[in-house]
Amino acid sequence: MGDCGIMIIESGVHVMFMGEYQHNIDTKGRIIVPAKFREDLGDTFVITRGLDQCLFAYPMDEWHVLEEKLKKLPMTKKDARAFTRFFFSGAVECEVDKQGRINIPSSLRTYATMEKECVVIGVSNRIEIWSKDKWNDYVEVSEESFAEIAENMMEIDF
């Protein structure tokens, strides 16, 4: 209770990842997680195959929310089964080491074609890890059609 007899209710803290950071992945598959992302990711988080040939990383709270949504997909639908298989089969729990790095399994590095130069970006409730070449290609194509993408977002009541 506050001084005026008003009960103060703390709402859940929502994470917000944003920004773009360039890092190299070493020969053992380790990459530095930007310092600005580490606290919100937490001690343990989930990394999995993302869309557009990048990797998605979620704090555990966000992962559990997503997991509950995916559980509600109708398993009688072929696309729902395919998506959940793809998404969950690539998922692994990760921890940040004392140097601020995570170890990305070779299967995920292969999926995202990560060899040396990478880009780590914040995307609202998750981070994405891209090979630098794939990210540059994606940005180049997306910049050309950004106005059209924005217009399409308005059509879905954005």
PDB file of C-alpha atoms in Angstrom, residues 81-157:
ATOM      1  CA  ARG A  81       2.815 -29.408 -37.608  1.00  0.00           C
ATOM      2  CA  ALA A  82       5.614 -28.417 -39.974  1.00  0.00           C
ATOM      3  CA  PHE A  83       6.185 -25.049 -38.301  1.00  0.00           C
ATOM      4  CA  THR A  84       6.254 -26.414 -34.746  1.00  0.00           C
ATOM      5  CA  ARG A  85       8.616 -29.239 -35.784  1.00  0.00           C
ATOM      6  CA  PHE A  86      10.965 -26.806 -37.503  1.00  0.00           C
ATOM      7  CA  PHE A  87      10.881 -24.323 -34.634  1.00  0.00           C
ATOM      8  CA  PHE A  88      11.213 -26.704 -31.663  1.00  0.00           C
ATOM      9  CA  SER A  89      13.610 -29.238 -33.173  1.00  0.00           C
ATOM     10  CA  GLY A  90      16.274 -26.562 -33.585  1.00  0.00           C
ATOM     11  CA  ALA A  91      15.764 -25.042 -30.133  1.00  0.00           C
ATOM     12  CA  VAL A  92      18.499 -25.228 -27.485  1.00  0.00           C
ATOM     13  CA  GLU A  93      18.970 -23.597 -24.109  1.00  0.00           C
ATOM     14  CA  CYS A  94      22.020 -21.331 -23.938  1.00  0.00           C
ATOM     15  CA  GLU A  95      23.955 -19.574 -21.219  1.00  0.00           C
ATOM     16  CA  VAL A  96      26.239 -16.576 -21.522  1.00  0.00           C
ATOM     17  CA  ASP A  97      29.801 -17.355 -20.357  1.00  0.00           C
ATOM     18  CA  LYS A  98      31.989 -15.061 -18.247  1.00  0.00           C
ATOM     19  CA  GLN A  99      33.298 -13.328 -21.404  1.00  0.00           C
ATOM     20  CA  GLY A 100      29.749 -12.514 -22.578  1.00  0.00           C
ATOM     21  CA  ARG A 101      29.688 -15.197 -25.282  1.00  0.00           C
ATOM     22  CA  ILE A 102      27.266 -17.933 -26.226  1.00  0.00           C
ATOM     23  CA  ASN A 103      28.107 -21.159 -28.009  1.00  0.00           C
ATOM     24  CA  ILE A 104      25.936 -21.672 -31.077  1.00  0.00           C
ATOM     25  CA  PRO A 105      25.555 -25.360 -32.013  1.00  0.00           C
ATOM     26  CA  SER A 106      26.965 -26.340 -35.412  1.00  0.00           C
ATOM     27  CA  SER A 107      23.520 -27.308 -36.762  1.00  0.00           C
ATOM     28  CA  LEU A 108      22.251 -23.776 -36.130  1.00  0.00           C
ATOM     29  CA  ARG A 109      25.421 -22.200 -37.539  1.00  0.00           C
ATOM     30  CA  THR A 110      24.973 -24.298 -40.685  1.00  0.00           C
ATOM     31  CA  TYR A 111      21.306 -23.311 -40.998  1.00  0.00           C
ATOM     32  CA  ALA A 112      22.173 -19.604 -40.732  1.00  0.00           C
ATOM     33  CA  THR A 113      25.378 -19.912 -42.844  1.00  0.00           C
ATOM     34  CA  MET A 114      27.482 -18.366 -40.086  1.00  0.00           C
ATOM     35  CA  GLU A 115      31.188 -18.562 -40.719  1.00  0.00           C
ATOM     36  CA  LYS A 116      32.882 -15.450 -39.332  1.00  0.00           C
ATOM     37  CA  GLU A 117      31.208 -12.042 -39.499  1.00  0.00           C
ATOM     38  CA  CYS A 118      27.771 -11.852 -37.887  1.00  0.00           C
ATOM     39  CA  VAL A 119      25.181  -9.243 -37.005  1.00  0.00           C
ATOM     40  CA  VAL A 120      23.159  -9.366 -33.793  1.00  0.00           C
ATOM     41  CA  ILE A 121      19.980  -7.288 -33.850  1.00  0.00           C
ATOM     42  CA  GLY A 122      17.274  -6.496 -31.342  1.00  0.00           C
ATOM     43  CA  VAL A 123      13.739  -7.119 -32.569  1.00  0.00           C
ATOM     44  CA  SER A 124      11.305  -6.211 -29.781  1.00  0.00           C
ATOM     45  CA  ASN A 125      10.977  -9.364 -27.621  1.00  0.00           C
ATOM     46  CA  ARG A 126      13.817 -11.363 -29.222  1.00  0.00           C
ATOM     47  CA  ILE A 127      17.260 -11.008 -30.681  1.00  0.00           C
ATOM     48  CA  GLU A 128      18.218 -12.257 -34.111  1.00  0.00           C
ATOM     49  CA  ILE A 129      21.648 -13.458 -35.154  1.00  0.00           C
ATOM     50  CA  TRP A 130      22.508 -13.246 -38.843  1.00  0.00           C
ATOM     51  CA  SER A 131      25.508 -13.966 -40.994  1.00  0.00           C
ATOM     52  CA  LYS A 132      26.724 -10.532 -42.107  1.00  0.00           C
ATOM     53  CA  ASP A 133      26.258 -11.406 -45.803  1.00  0.00           C
ATOM     54  CA  LYS A 134      22.663 -12.631 -45.288  1.00  0.00           C
ATOM     55  CA  TRP A 135      21.817  -9.539 -43.211  1.00  0.00           C
ATOM     56  CA  ASN A 136      23.259  -7.161 -45.827  1.00  0.00           C
ATOM     57  CA  ASP A 137      21.296  -8.940 -48.575  1.00  0.00           C
ATOM     58  CA  TYR A 138      18.119  -8.787 -46.494  1.00  0.00           C
ATOM     59  CA  VAL A 139      18.543  -5.076 -45.726  1.00  0.00           C
ATOM     60  CA  GLU A 140      19.241  -4.247 -49.366  1.00  0.00           C
ATOM     61  CA  VAL A 141      16.085  -5.995 -50.581  1.00  0.00           C
ATOM     62  CA  SER A 142      13.945  -4.709 -47.705  1.00  0.00           C
ATOM     63  CA  GLU A 143      15.043  -1.092 -48.102  1.00  0.00           C
ATOM     64  CA  GLU A 144      13.891  -1.143 -51.716  1.00  0.00           C
ATOM     65  CA  SER A 145      10.408  -2.295 -50.700  1.00  0.00           C
ATOM     66  CA  PHE A 146      10.066  -0.660 -47.258  1.00  0.00           C
ATOM     67  CA  ALA A 147       7.297   1.722 -48.371  1.00  0.00           C
ATOM     68  CA  GLU A 148       5.321  -1.182 -49.829  1.00  0.00           C
ATOM     69  CA  ILE A 149       5.870  -3.238 -46.663  1.00  0.00           C
ATOM     70  CA  ALA A 150       4.655  -0.305 -44.543  1.00  0.00           C
ATOM     71  CA  GLU A 151       1.556   0.038 -46.717  1.00  0.00           C
ATOM     72  CA  ASN A 152       0.791  -3.671 -46.334  1.00  0.00           C
ATOM     73  CA  MET A 153       1.179  -3.362 -42.544  1.00  0.00           C
ATOM     74  CA  MET A 154      -1.495  -0.659 -42.540  1.00  0.00           C
ATOM     75  CA  GLU A 155      -3.856  -3.085 -44.300  1.00  0.00           C
ATOM     76  CA  ILE A 156      -3.596  -5.477 -41.344  1.00  0.00           C
ATOM     77  CA  ASP A 157      -4.528  -2.672 -38.924  1.00  0.00           C
TER      78      ASP A 157
END
